Short mmCIF file of C-alpha atoms in Angstrom, two decimals:
data_model
loop_
_atom_site.label_atom_id
_atom_site.label_comp_id
_atom_site.label_asym_id
_atom_site.label_seq_id
_atom_site.Cartn_x
_atom_site.Cartn_y
_atom_site.Cartn_z
CA MET T 808 26.13 -60.31 -6.00
CA ASP T 809 24.39 -57.43 -3.36
CA PHE T 810 27.69 -56.11 -3.88
CA LEU T 811 27.09 -55.16 -7.72
CA ASN T 812 23.02 -54.52 -7.07
CA LEU T 813 24.98 -50.76 -5.60
CA PHE T 814 25.89 -49.33 -8.27
CA PRO T 815 23.01 -48.35 -9.69
CA TYR T 816 22.30 -46.21 -6.47
CA SER T 817 25.70 -44.88 -6.69
CA ASN T 818 24.82 -43.53 -9.57
CA VAL T 819 22.01 -42.13 -8.60
CA LEU T 820 24.13 -40.70 -5.55
CA ALA T 821 26.60 -39.18 -7.44
CA ALA T 822 24.32 -37.62 -10.08
CA CYS T 823 22.61 -36.26 -6.90
CA GLY T 824 26.05 -34.95 -6.03
CA ALA T 825 27.48 -33.27 -9.04
CA ILE T 826 23.58 -31.38 -8.86
CA LEU T 827 23.86 -30.36 -5.80
CA GLY T 828 28.28 -29.10 -6.08
CA LEU T 829 26.93 -27.12 -9.46
CA CYS T 830 23.72 -25.42 -7.95
CA PHE T 831 26.21 -24.79 -5.22
CA TRP T 832 29.05 -23.24 -7.06
CA TYR T 833 25.75 -21.62 -9.59
CA TYR T 834 25.10 -19.63 -6.21
CA SER T 835 28.50 -19.06 -4.93
CA GLN T 836 29.42 -17.13 -8.49
CA ALA T 837 25.13 -15.41 -8.56
CA TYR T 838 25.78 -14.10 -4.70
CA LYS T 839 30.03 -12.14 -6.23
CA TYR T 840 26.96 -9.82 -7.61
CA TRP T 841 27.33 -6.52 -5.93
CA LYS T 842 31.10 -7.71 -4.99
CA ASN T 843 31.94 -7.59 -8.60
CA ARG T 844 30.94 -4.47 -8.45
CA GLY T 845 32.89 -2.74 -5.54
CA ILE T 846 29.90 -1.93 -4.14
CA PRO T 847 28.97 -2.79 -0.33
CA TYR T 848 27.00 -5.04 0.05
CA VAL T 849 25.33 -7.24 3.47
CA GLU T 850 26.82 -11.34 3.21
CA PRO T 851 23.63 -13.55 2.05
CA GLU T 852 23.34 -17.04 2.49
CA MET T 853 22.80 -20.11 0.36
CA PHE T 854 19.85 -20.01 -1.11
CA PHE T 855 17.35 -17.47 0.17
CA GLY T 856 20.27 -14.74 0.06
CA ASN T 857 18.69 -11.74 3.13
CA THR T 858 15.33 -12.87 3.07
CA LYS T 859 15.02 -16.27 4.87
CA GLU T 860 13.18 -14.57 7.59
CA PHE T 861 10.95 -13.36 5.11
CA PHE T 862 9.71 -16.41 3.19
CA LEU T 863 9.89 -18.45 6.51
CA MET T 864 7.08 -16.27 7.69
CA ARG T 865 9.29 -15.15 10.50
CA THR T 866 9.63 -11.07 10.20
CA PRO T 867 7.63 -9.10 7.99
CA PHE T 868 8.84 -8.10 4.86
CA ALA T 869 9.19 -4.97 5.07
CA GLN T 870 11.00 -5.26 8.53
CA THR T 871 13.22 -7.65 6.74
CA PHE T 872 14.79 -5.11 4.44
CA GLU T 873 14.64 -2.59 7.87
CA LYS T 874 17.48 -4.89 9.65
CA LEU T 875 19.20 -5.17 6.24
CA TYR T 876 18.99 -0.81 6.23
CA GLN T 877 20.43 -1.12 9.54
CA LYS T 878 23.35 -3.65 8.76
CA LEU T 879 24.16 -0.98 6.14
CA GLN T 880 24.63 1.69 8.26
CA GLY T 881 27.79 4.01 7.18
CA HIS T 882 26.56 3.70 2.99
CA ASN T 883 24.44 5.89 1.05
CA TYR T 884 23.52 2.37 -0.33
CA GLY T 885 23.93 -1.26 -0.37
CA GLY T 886 23.11 -4.75 -2.44
CA VAL T 887 21.68 -7.31 -0.58
CA PHE T 888 20.40 -10.45 -1.73
CA SER T 889 16.27 -12.53 -2.00
CA LEU T 890 17.04 -15.93 -3.01
CA LEU T 891 19.02 -15.46 -5.79
CA LYS T 892 17.67 -11.79 -7.01
CA PRO T 893 20.66 -8.77 -6.52
CA ILE T 894 18.71 -5.60 -4.95
CA LEU T 895 20.01 -2.38 -4.75
CA LEU T 896 18.85 -0.94 -0.88
CA LEU T 897 18.71 3.32 -0.64
CA ARG T 898 19.21 4.65 2.13
CA ASP T 899 20.23 8.45 1.97
CA PRO T 900 17.43 10.84 1.08
CA GLU T 901 19.04 13.06 -1.24
CA LEU T 902 19.78 9.78 -3.26
CA ILE T 903 16.33 8.57 -2.96
CA LYS T 904 15.21 12.11 -4.60
CA ASN T 905 17.68 11.39 -7.34
CA PHE T 906 15.88 8.18 -7.85
CA MET T 907 12.30 8.77 -7.42
CA ILE T 908 12.63 12.85 -9.11
CA LYS T 909 15.81 13.64 -11.25
CA ASP T 910 16.43 10.47 -12.74
CA PHE T 911 13.05 9.15 -13.02
CA SER T 912 13.85 8.45 -16.34
CA HIS T 913 15.95 5.31 -14.94
CA PHE T 914 13.33 3.95 -12.94
CA HIS T 915 9.51 4.75 -13.57
CA ASP T 916 8.78 1.30 -13.60
CA ARG T 917 7.68 -1.12 -10.45
CA THR T 918 8.82 -4.51 -10.32
CA GLY T 919 5.21 -5.87 -11.09
CA VAL T 920 4.45 -8.37 -13.72
CA VAL T 921 1.36 -7.57 -15.99
CA ASP T 922 0.38 -10.80 -17.49
CA LYS T 923 -2.97 -9.96 -19.87
CA VAL T 924 -3.96 -13.69 -21.03
CA ASN T 925 -4.13 -14.92 -17.29
CA ASN T 926 -4.06 -12.71 -15.40
CA PRO T 927 -6.10 -9.15 -16.88
CA LEU T 928 -6.40 -7.41 -13.31
CA SER T 929 -2.46 -7.25 -12.97
CA GLN T 930 -3.03 -4.27 -15.79
CA HIS T 931 -3.69 -2.20 -13.26
CA LEU T 932 -2.12 1.07 -12.65
CA PHE T 933 0.80 0.19 -10.03
CA ASN T 934 2.39 -2.58 -11.81
CA LEU T 935 2.00 -1.29 -15.33
CA GLN T 936 5.01 0.23 -17.13
CA GLY T 937 7.24 2.18 -19.56
CA ASN T 938 4.74 4.47 -21.72
CA THR T 939 1.32 2.00 -21.09
CA TRP T 940 1.35 3.43 -17.22
CA ARG T 941 2.50 6.49 -18.81
CA LYS T 942 -0.75 6.74 -20.77
CA LEU T 943 -2.82 5.98 -18.44
CA ARG T 944 -1.92 7.97 -15.08
CA ILE T 945 -2.77 11.25 -17.41
CA LYS T 946 -5.77 9.38 -18.27
CA LEU T 947 -6.52 8.79 -14.85
CA SER T 948 -5.52 11.87 -12.86
CA PRO T 949 -8.12 13.84 -13.37
CA THR T 950 -10.48 11.25 -11.69
CA PHE T 951 -8.66 11.94 -7.99
CA THR T 952 -8.02 16.15 -8.51
CA SER T 953 -9.33 17.66 -4.69
CA GLY T 954 -12.82 18.81 -7.32
CA LYS T 955 -13.82 14.88 -8.15
CA ILE T 956 -12.86 13.96 -4.35
CA LYS T 957 -15.17 15.61 -3.17
CA MET T 958 -17.87 15.28 -5.08
CA MET T 959 -17.93 11.79 -3.35
CA PHE T 960 -17.41 13.04 -0.11
CA LEU T 961 -21.47 12.41 1.11
CA LEU T 962 -21.29 8.96 -0.54
CA MET T 963 -18.68 8.55 1.97
CA LYS T 964 -19.90 10.77 4.73
CA GLU T 965 -23.14 8.29 4.61
CA CYS T 966 -20.89 5.42 5.64
CA ALA T 967 -18.89 7.07 7.95
CA GLU T 968 -22.32 8.13 9.93
CA GLU T 969 -24.00 4.92 9.78
CA MET T 970 -20.97 3.16 10.95
CA SER T 971 -20.70 5.54 14.03
CA GLU T 972 -24.68 4.77 14.28
CA HIS T 973 -24.41 1.29 13.56
CA LEU T 974 -21.63 1.02 17.52
CA LYS T 975 -23.90 2.87 19.93
CA ASP T 976 -25.18 -0.01 21.88
CA SER T 977 -21.53 -1.94 21.75
CA ALA T 978 -20.11 1.87 22.90
CA LYS T 979 -23.02 1.91 25.89
CA ASN T 980 -21.83 -1.57 26.83
CA GLY T 981 -18.63 -0.82 26.90
CA GLU T 982 -17.55 -3.84 24.36
CA CYS T 983 -13.79 -4.57 23.32
CA LEU T 984 -14.22 -5.25 19.57
CA GLU T 985 -11.48 -6.04 16.47
CA TRP T 986 -11.14 -2.65 15.39
CA LYS T 987 -9.28 -3.87 12.04
CA ASP T 988 -11.88 -5.49 11.41
CA VAL T 989 -14.97 -3.09 12.47
CA ALA T 990 -12.61 -0.37 9.84
CA ALA T 991 -12.37 -2.93 6.73
CA ASN T 992 -16.51 -3.02 7.36
CA TYR T 993 -16.76 1.05 7.11
CA THR T 994 -14.10 0.86 3.84
CA THR T 995 -15.14 -1.69 2.38
CA ASP T 996 -19.24 0.25 2.10
CA VAL T 997 -16.91 3.64 1.45
CA ILE T 998 -15.40 1.66 -1.93
CA GLY T 999 -18.59 -0.18 -2.52
CA THR T 1000 -20.32 2.91 -3.26
CA CYS T 1001 -17.84 4.89 -4.37
CA ALA T 1002 -16.25 2.23 -7.12
CA PHE T 1003 -19.14 0.45 -8.09
CA GLY T 1004 -21.92 1.95 -7.11
CA MET T 1005 -23.68 -0.07 -5.01
CA GLN T 1006 -24.77 -0.53 -1.89
CA PHE T 1007 -23.13 -3.88 -0.03
CA ASN T 1008 -24.13 -2.74 3.43
CA ALA T 1009 -20.78 -4.35 5.17
CA ILE T 1010 -21.29 -2.44 8.13
CA GLN T 1011 -24.30 -4.10 8.47
CA ASP T 1012 -23.55 -7.47 7.30
CA PRO T 1013 -19.76 -8.25 7.39
CA ASN T 1014 -20.51 -11.23 5.25
CA SER T 1015 -21.71 -8.94 2.42
CA GLU T 1016 -20.32 -10.47 -0.69
CA LEU T 1017 -17.53 -7.58 -1.41
CA ARG T 1018 -16.82 -7.94 2.44
CA VAL T 1019 -16.08 -11.74 2.14
CA LEU T 1020 -14.40 -10.99 -1.37
CA GLY T 1021 -11.94 -8.33 0.63
CA ARG T 1022 -11.17 -11.18 3.23
CA LYS T 1023 -9.87 -13.56 0.15
CA LEU T 1024 -7.43 -11.46 -1.32
CA VAL T 1025 -5.53 -10.13 1.77
CA GLY T 1026 -6.84 -13.30 4.27
CA THR T 1027 -3.98 -15.56 5.24
CA PRO T 1028 -4.47 -18.39 3.50
CA THR T 1029 -4.90 -21.85 4.88
CA TRP T 1030 -1.63 -23.68 4.42
CA PRO T 1031 1.01 -20.59 4.73
CA LYS T 1032 3.76 -23.08 3.89
CA LEU T 1033 2.79 -23.98 0.36
CA ARG T 1034 2.37 -20.31 0.32
CA THR T 1035 5.90 -19.75 1.11
CA LEU T 1036 7.29 -22.33 -1.28
CA ARG T 1037 5.03 -21.30 -4.02
CA ARG T 1038 6.13 -17.45 -3.34
CA MET T 1039 10.29 -18.61 -3.50
CA VAL T 1040 9.87 -20.39 -6.80
CA VAL T 1041 7.43 -17.62 -8.76
CA SER T 1042 10.93 -14.71 -7.43
CA MET T 1043 13.02 -16.57 -9.14
CA PHE T 1044 10.22 -17.70 -12.09
CA PRO T 1045 7.67 -14.82 -12.22
CA VAL T 1046 6.57 -16.52 -15.84
CA LEU T 1047 5.81 -19.81 -13.27
CA ALA T 1048 2.86 -17.82 -11.33
CA PRO T 1049 -0.33 -19.36 -13.37
CA LEU T 1050 0.52 -23.09 -13.59
CA LEU T 1051 1.19 -22.88 -9.36
CA ASP T 1052 -1.62 -20.78 -8.82
CA ALA T 1053 0.47 -17.67 -7.67
CA GLN T 1054 -1.26 -15.53 -9.53
CA PHE T 1055 -2.97 -12.36 -8.13
CA PRO T 1056 -5.63 -12.49 -7.36
CA SER T 1057 -6.45 -16.33 -7.82
CA LYS T 1058 -8.53 -17.19 -11.59
CA ALA T 1059 -11.06 -18.21 -9.15
CA VAL T 1060 -11.64 -14.32 -8.01
CA SER T 1061 -10.37 -12.75 -10.74
CA ASP T 1062 -13.68 -14.15 -12.74
CA SER T 1063 -15.23 -13.52 -10.83
CA PHE T 1064 -14.37 -9.92 -10.21
CA LEU T 1065 -14.68 -9.49 -14.40
CA LYS T 1066 -18.09 -10.75 -14.28
CA THR T 1067 -19.06 -8.24 -11.67
CA VAL T 1068 -17.12 -5.04 -13.19
CA LYS T 1069 -18.84 -6.17 -16.20
CA GLU T 1070 -22.27 -6.63 -15.61
CA ILE T 1071 -22.21 -2.98 -13.65
CA VAL T 1072 -20.71 -1.00 -16.97
CA ASP T 1073 -23.42 -2.94 -19.05
CA LEU T 1074 -26.05 -2.06 -16.69
CA ARG T 1075 -24.99 1.75 -16.05
CA GLU T 1076 -24.76 2.22 -20.35
CA LYS T 1077 -27.95 0.04 -20.66
CA ASN T 1078 -30.44 2.14 -18.95
CA ASN T 1079 -28.30 5.12 -19.02
CA ILE T 1080 -27.02 5.28 -15.15
CA LYS T 1081 -24.72 7.63 -13.98
CA ARG T 1082 -23.68 8.69 -10.37
CA LYS T 1083 -21.05 10.56 -9.09
CA ASP T 1084 -18.50 7.95 -8.14
CA PHE T 1085 -15.05 6.33 -9.35
CA MET T 1086 -16.99 3.29 -11.86
CA GLN T 1087 -18.78 6.65 -14.00
CA LEU T 1088 -16.07 8.66 -14.26
CA LEU T 1089 -14.08 5.34 -15.71
CA ILE T 1090 -16.48 4.78 -18.05
CA GLN T 1091 -16.57 8.50 -19.48
CA LEU T 1092 -13.13 7.46 -19.99
CA LYS T 1093 -13.65 4.50 -21.76
CA ASN T 1094 -17.12 6.01 -24.41
CA GLU T 1095 -15.56 9.76 -24.51
CA GLY T 1096 -11.28 8.70 -23.89
CA ARG T 1097 -11.18 11.47 -21.33
CA VAL T 1098 -12.62 12.25 -17.69
CA GLU T 1099 -14.33 16.15 -18.09
CA GLU T 1100 -11.83 18.93 -15.91
CA ASP T 1101 -12.05 20.90 -12.96
CA ASN T 1102 -9.72 22.86 -13.39
CA GLU T 1103 -6.94 20.54 -12.11
CA ILE T 1104 -4.83 17.78 -12.96
CA MET T 1105 -2.47 15.78 -10.74
CA LEU T 1106 0.38 15.72 -13.26
CA ASN T 1107 3.93 14.38 -12.53
CA GLY T 1108 3.21 13.97 -8.70
CA GLU T 1109 1.86 17.66 -8.19
CA GLU T 1110 -1.12 19.34 -8.67
CA GLN T 1111 -0.45 21.71 -11.63
CA ARG T 1112 -3.99 24.20 -13.29
CA ASN T 1113 -4.09 24.95 -16.50
CA GLY T 1114 -0.89 24.50 -17.28
CA HIS T 1115 -0.92 21.76 -19.02
CA GLN T 1116 -1.11 20.33 -22.96
CA LYS T 1117 -4.96 18.61 -23.84
CA THR T 1118 -3.04 17.28 -26.44
CA GLU T 1119 -0.16 15.40 -24.51
CA VAL T 1120 -3.04 14.57 -21.33
CA TYR T 1121 -6.00 12.83 -24.06
CA GLU T 1122 -3.77 10.21 -26.13
CA ASP T 1123 -6.51 8.24 -27.81
CA ASP T 1124 -3.86 5.58 -28.64
CA LEU T 1125 -5.09 3.58 -24.86
CA LYS T 1126 -8.01 2.42 -25.58
CA MET T 1127 -9.82 1.90 -21.74
CA THR T 1128 -11.57 -1.88 -22.04
CA ASP T 1129 -13.06 -3.59 -20.07
CA ASP T 1130 -10.31 -5.85 -18.96
CA LEU T 1131 -8.14 -2.54 -18.30
CA LEU T 1132 -11.31 -0.86 -16.40
CA ALA T 1133 -11.74 -3.70 -14.34
CA ALA T 1134 -8.02 -3.91 -13.30
CA GLN T 1135 -8.61 0.59 -12.15
CA VAL T 1136 -12.12 -1.16 -10.08
CA PHE T 1137 -9.87 -3.82 -8.52
CA VAL T 1138 -6.62 -2.22 -7.56
CA PHE T 1139 -8.85 1.06 -5.59
CA PHE T 1140 -11.08 -1.71 -4.24
CA VAL T 1141 -7.72 -2.95 -2.92
CA GLY T 1142 -6.05 0.29 -2.15
CA GLY T 1143 -8.77 0.92 -0.15
CA PHE T 1144 -10.52 -0.65 1.71
CA GLU T 1145 -7.37 -2.46 3.06
CA THR T 1146 -4.90 0.14 3.40
CA SER T 1147 -7.19 2.74 5.12
CA SER T 1148 -8.57 0.15 7.60
CA THR T 1149 -5.36 -0.93 8.71
CA THR T 1150 -4.82 3.10 8.79
CA ILE T 1151 -7.55 3.33 11.13
CA SER T 1152 -7.28 0.91 13.33
CA PHE T 1153 -3.89 1.30 14.17
CA CYS T 1154 -4.66 5.11 14.69
CA LEU T 1155 -7.46 3.81 17.00
CA GLN T 1156 -4.64 1.96 19.36
CA GLU T 1157 -2.30 5.01 19.30
CA LEU T 1158 -4.79 6.83 20.36
CA ALA T 1159 -6.33 4.80 23.21
CA MET T 1160 -2.82 4.27 24.64
CA ASN T 1161 -2.48 7.72 24.02
CA PRO T 1162 -5.07 9.40 26.37
CA ASP T 1163 -3.90 12.91 26.43
CA VAL T 1164 -3.39 12.25 22.08
CA GLN T 1165 -7.25 11.76 22.07
CA HIS T 1166 -7.88 14.31 23.65
CA ARG T 1167 -6.38 17.01 22.56
CA LEU T 1168 -7.70 15.72 18.88
CA GLN T 1169 -10.98 15.27 20.15
CA GLU T 1170 -10.87 18.93 21.71
CA GLU T 1171 -9.95 19.72 17.81
CA ILE T 1172 -12.92 18.03 16.50
CA ASP T 1173 -15.07 19.89 19.00
CA SER T 1174 -14.14 23.41 18.08
CA VAL T 1175 -13.98 22.75 14.28
CA LEU T 1176 -18.09 21.48 14.24
CA ARG T 1177 -19.06 23.35 16.78
CA GLU T 1178 -18.54 26.63 13.60
CA THR T 1179 -20.38 24.07 11.90
CA GLY T 1180 -22.85 23.79 13.81
CA GLY T 1181 -21.62 19.75 13.73
CA GLU T 1182 -22.19 19.48 10.16
CA VAL T 1183 -18.94 17.33 8.84
CA THR T 1184 -18.24 19.41 5.50
CA TYR T 1185 -15.31 18.81 3.23
CA GLU T 1186 -14.13 22.10 4.21
CA ALA T 1187 -14.29 21.48 8.14
CA ILE T 1188 -12.59 18.12 7.60
CA HIS T 1189 -8.95 19.73 6.09
CA LYS T 1190 -9.04 22.44 8.90
CA MET T 1191 -8.30 19.78 11.31
CA LYS T 1192 -4.30 20.58 11.17
CA TYR T 1193 -3.36 18.63 14.51
CA LEU T 1194 -5.72 15.53 11.88
CA ASP T 1195 -3.68 15.83 10.09
CA GLN T 1196 -0.74 15.60 12.64
CA VAL T 1197 -1.84 12.69 13.99
CA MET T 1198 -2.54 10.71 10.53
CA SER T 1199 1.15 11.88 9.13
CA GLU T 1200 2.89 10.14 12.61
CA THR T 1201 0.34 7.28 12.43
CA LEU T 1202 1.87 6.51 8.84
CA ARG T 1203 5.64 6.69 10.23
CA LYS T 1204 4.40 4.49 12.16
CA TYR T 1205 2.64 2.20 10.55
CA PRO T 1206 3.44 2.71 6.60
CA PRO T 1207 0.81 0.68 4.32
CA LEU T 1208 3.54 -0.51 1.72
CA GLY T 1209 6.65 -0.25 4.26
CA ILE T 1210 9.26 -0.67 0.92
CA LEU T 1211 9.16 1.20 -2.71
CA PHE T 1212 10.04 -1.03 -5.19
CA ARG T 1213 11.46 0.41 -8.53
CA LYS T 1214 13.45 -1.67 -12.01
CA CYS T 1215 16.39 0.44 -13.35
CA THR T 1216 15.18 0.61 -17.09
CA LYS T 1217 18.49 1.75 -18.49
CA THR T 1218 21.96 1.72 -17.18
CA TYR T 1219 22.70 4.11 -14.85
CA THR T 1220 26.14 5.77 -13.24
CA ILE T 1221 25.18 6.42 -9.30
CA PRO T 1222 25.23 10.34 -8.42
CA GLY T 1223 29.16 11.23 -6.76
CA THR T 1224 30.46 7.51 -8.16
CA GLU T 1225 31.35 5.67 -11.09
CA LYS T 1226 29.51 2.86 -9.77
CA THR T 1227 26.96 1.20 -12.52
CA ILE T 1228 23.50 -0.48 -12.24
CA ASP T 1229 22.47 -3.06 -14.61
CA ALA T 1230 19.04 -2.41 -16.65
CA GLY T 1231 16.48 -4.46 -14.95
CA THR T 1232 18.19 -4.50 -11.78
CA ASP T 1233 15.79 -4.21 -8.94
CA VAL T 1234 16.03 -1.33 -6.58
CA PHE T 1235 13.90 -1.10 -2.59
CA ILE T 1236 13.48 2.39 -0.89
CA PRO T 1237 12.86 0.90 2.68
CA ILE T 1238 10.05 3.45 3.44
CA LEU T 1239 10.19 1.76 7.52
CA ALA T 1240 13.16 1.33 7.92
CA LEU T 1241 13.71 5.39 7.16
CA HIS T 1242 10.53 6.04 9.47
CA TYR T 1243 12.15 4.77 12.44
CA ASP T 1244 15.64 5.67 11.84
CA PRO T 1245 16.70 8.22 14.98
CA LYS T 1246 18.62 10.26 12.54
CA TYR T 1247 15.49 11.59 11.09
CA PHE T 1248 12.62 10.81 13.91
CA PRO T 1249 14.05 10.89 17.21
CA GLN T 1250 12.64 8.02 19.67
CA PRO T 1251 10.87 6.44 16.49
CA ASN T 1252 8.63 4.19 18.58
CA ARG T 1253 7.29 7.17 20.00
CA PHE T 1254 3.56 8.15 18.61
CA ASP T 1255 4.64 11.94 18.82
CA PRO T 1256 2.10 14.01 16.47
CA ASP T 1257 4.01 17.11 17.53
CA ARG T 1258 6.87 15.82 14.50
CA PHE T 1259 3.96 17.07 12.27
CA ARG T 1260 3.78 20.81 13.85
CA GLU T 1261 4.73 23.58 10.69
CA GLU T 1262 8.00 24.59 12.22
CA ASN T 1263 8.73 20.63 13.35
CA LYS T 1264 8.25 18.58 10.23
CA ASN T 1265 10.33 21.19 7.88
CA GLN T 1266 12.97 19.76 9.75
CA ILE T 1267 12.32 16.87 8.19
CA PRO T 1268 14.17 15.52 5.37
CA HIS T 1269 12.07 15.96 2.73
CA TYR T 1270 12.55 11.63 1.07
CA ALA T 1271 13.02 10.10 4.55
CA TYR T 1272 8.90 10.30 5.03
CA LEU T 1273 7.27 8.80 2.18
CA PRO T 1274 4.05 6.84 3.07
CA PHE T 1275 2.32 7.40 -0.40
CA GLY T 1276 5.68 7.47 -2.23
CA GLU T 1277 7.06 10.55 -4.18
CA GLY T 1278 7.36 11.87 -7.44
CA PRO T 1279 5.18 11.01 -11.11
CA ARG T 1280 4.05 7.42 -9.65
CA ILE T 1281 3.26 9.01 -5.82
CA CYS T 1282 0.49 6.90 -5.20
CA ILE T 1283 -2.46 8.67 -7.33
CA GLY T 1284 -5.40 7.78 -4.79
CA MET T 1285 -3.51 9.82 -2.04
CA ARG T 1286 -5.98 12.30 -1.04
CA PHE T 1287 -9.02 9.67 -1.71
CA GLY T 1288 -7.68 7.43 1.14
CA MET T 1289 -6.71 10.37 3.85
CA VAL T 1290 -10.68 11.92 3.44
CA GLN T 1291 -11.57 8.49 3.68
CA VAL T 1292 -9.92 7.98 7.18
CA LYS T 1293 -10.24 11.39 8.45
CA LEU T 1294 -13.97 11.09 7.80
CA GLY T 1295 -14.39 7.51 9.60
CA LEU T 1296 -12.25 8.61 12.79
CA VAL T 1297 -14.15 11.81 12.80
CA ALA T 1298 -17.24 9.86 13.14
CA LEU T 1299 -16.22 7.94 16.16
CA LEU T 1300 -14.47 10.61 17.51
CA ARG T 1301 -16.80 13.37 18.37
CA HIS T 1302 -18.72 10.25 20.08
CA TYR T 1303 -16.63 7.54 21.73
CA GLU T 1304 -14.01 7.55 23.43
CA PHE T 1305 -11.34 4.36 22.90
CA LYS T 1306 -9.50 2.29 26.00
CA VAL T 1307 -6.66 -0.58 26.00
CA CYS T 1308 -8.70 -3.57 27.37
CA GLU T 1309 -7.37 -7.26 27.89
CA LYS T 1310 -7.30 -8.41 24.42
CA THR T 1311 -5.08 -5.46 22.99
CA ASN T 1312 -1.96 -6.85 21.84
CA ILE T 1313 0.67 -4.74 23.15
CA PRO T 1314 3.32 -4.53 22.42
CA LEU T 1315 1.49 -4.29 19.21
CA ARG T 1316 3.83 -6.62 16.32
CA ILE T 1317 3.27 -6.76 12.86
CA ASP T 1318 1.88 -9.80 10.65
CA PRO T 1319 4.66 -11.67 8.81
CA LYS T 1320 2.05 -13.77 6.47
CA SER T 1321 0.66 -9.79 5.38
CA PHE T 1322 2.40 -8.03 2.39
CA LEU T 1323 0.73 -4.96 3.58
CA THR T 1324 1.50 -3.70 7.22
CA ALA T 1325 -0.82 -5.61 8.74
CA PRO T 1326 -1.30 -6.15 12.73
CA LEU T 1327 -0.99 -9.46 13.98
CA GLY T 1328 -4.04 -10.61 16.56
CA GLY T 1329 -6.26 -7.99 15.16
CA ILE T 1330 -6.28 -4.55 16.75
CA TRP T 1331 -8.38 -5.21 20.12
CA LEU T 1332 -10.01 -2.12 21.91
CA GLN T 1333 -12.97 -0.71 24.34
CA ILE T 1334 -15.44 1.14 23.39
CA THR T 1335 -17.45 3.77 25.11
CA ASN T 1336 -19.73 7.04 25.32
CA ARG T 1337 -17.51 9.99 25.96
CA SER T 1338 -17.00 11.15 29.04
CA THR T 1339 -17.72 14.80 28.68
CA PRO T 1340 -20.95 16.08 26.95
CA VAL T 1341 -20.58 16.91 23.20
CA ASP T 1342 -21.44 21.09 23.06
CA GLN T 1343 -21.70 21.08 19.13
#
């Protein structure tokens, strides 16, 4: 009798064995993808492909692909797998140039998922594809010209000065502070005033509304292992993102953000309130279909003057709806406060660990500000050449986004070969790996701003240094972000010095749970008043 009772369990075990066998066979066939195409590849592990360390949150995303980049040494490109998904990894700057510029028509889309119904904030410029992206990019480009950024300069400057003033007591007492958070308070206030047209006072109140929202968007989840499981499922089946609450941002945050933006737009429109900020430019775009020009426009990744056709630039078949407007404010907020705050804090750590660089930069700041009577102006910021070098080296070591994503939109033959890439294939450009390749940057772990002196930077292959991307999809907010970061650094360094303290993390590690480049454990540094008097 007992023997007979075993049969149902035997059937279950047999069924499970068959399913496992089928899965093994399916994975084995899938992992022959690159081999069947004659493309060099890194041997994958069952189920995880080549991204096990990332999905288990042991290694940051960009560093995972840096290791794969190294394994493909000797090849200009190679195949890897993220779970089951085949990815072409590019290694050669000239080949990268082809993909990003010359053959852009094959790779104009990123790999993001746009879901207008379940996730309205996903339809932002970073995610959008095809014609919709092109039309919106052309419409938004005039909002990020030098003239428009200069228009917002005073708003940013007020936030920088407020941050500096707020730190007086801390400097007097020589306190050790966590600078990622301090910088995020500053950049949150900048984005608050330039994007929302509102004072959120994050510098004075770190628990202000917008600052709390920022932490929710980029903070570590309560259950990181659950996020890992959802991340793996959504990676294979993107349509399940709404069901698993794996969309970014979450539905609760998305609903709150949409409500806030709509209230601000309604208030401005009903009361005819106008400010010199990003929100006003978007409202103008919504109501008039265009933004007033200041004789410059960003087109195809480069600034051109009066050389475009207005009929091409202002296309009326793409309407700036409330949701589309909110999505652009959202990506401006996330990109503006998080990436700039990490850049500021990474830079301060490097300056603290390299006091000779810090003092040299302070001398330049002093010299330029003496010429302006101590006034920080838009022109003064751009005269600081060594500050440019320090920023460039910071972005080399800590690019905010360590990987560029592209999707092949139509069958493509790799230049100089007969190898083809199928439409729909993901293509990754490993920025971090390129930035740490000693072939392009000798002693890559060393912080050396002189790499970017005029006589030296021309020796760097252009497409080996890509902190903001390149080509038509170059970061549209690049110049805004650079001005915001430079203003913050000048406001701090003209008055204060930064030193390592007992809490400083050496060596600095990158958080494996963060998609963007973020420090693990924060950036702790001591702030003191400058030891030499400031003569301005």
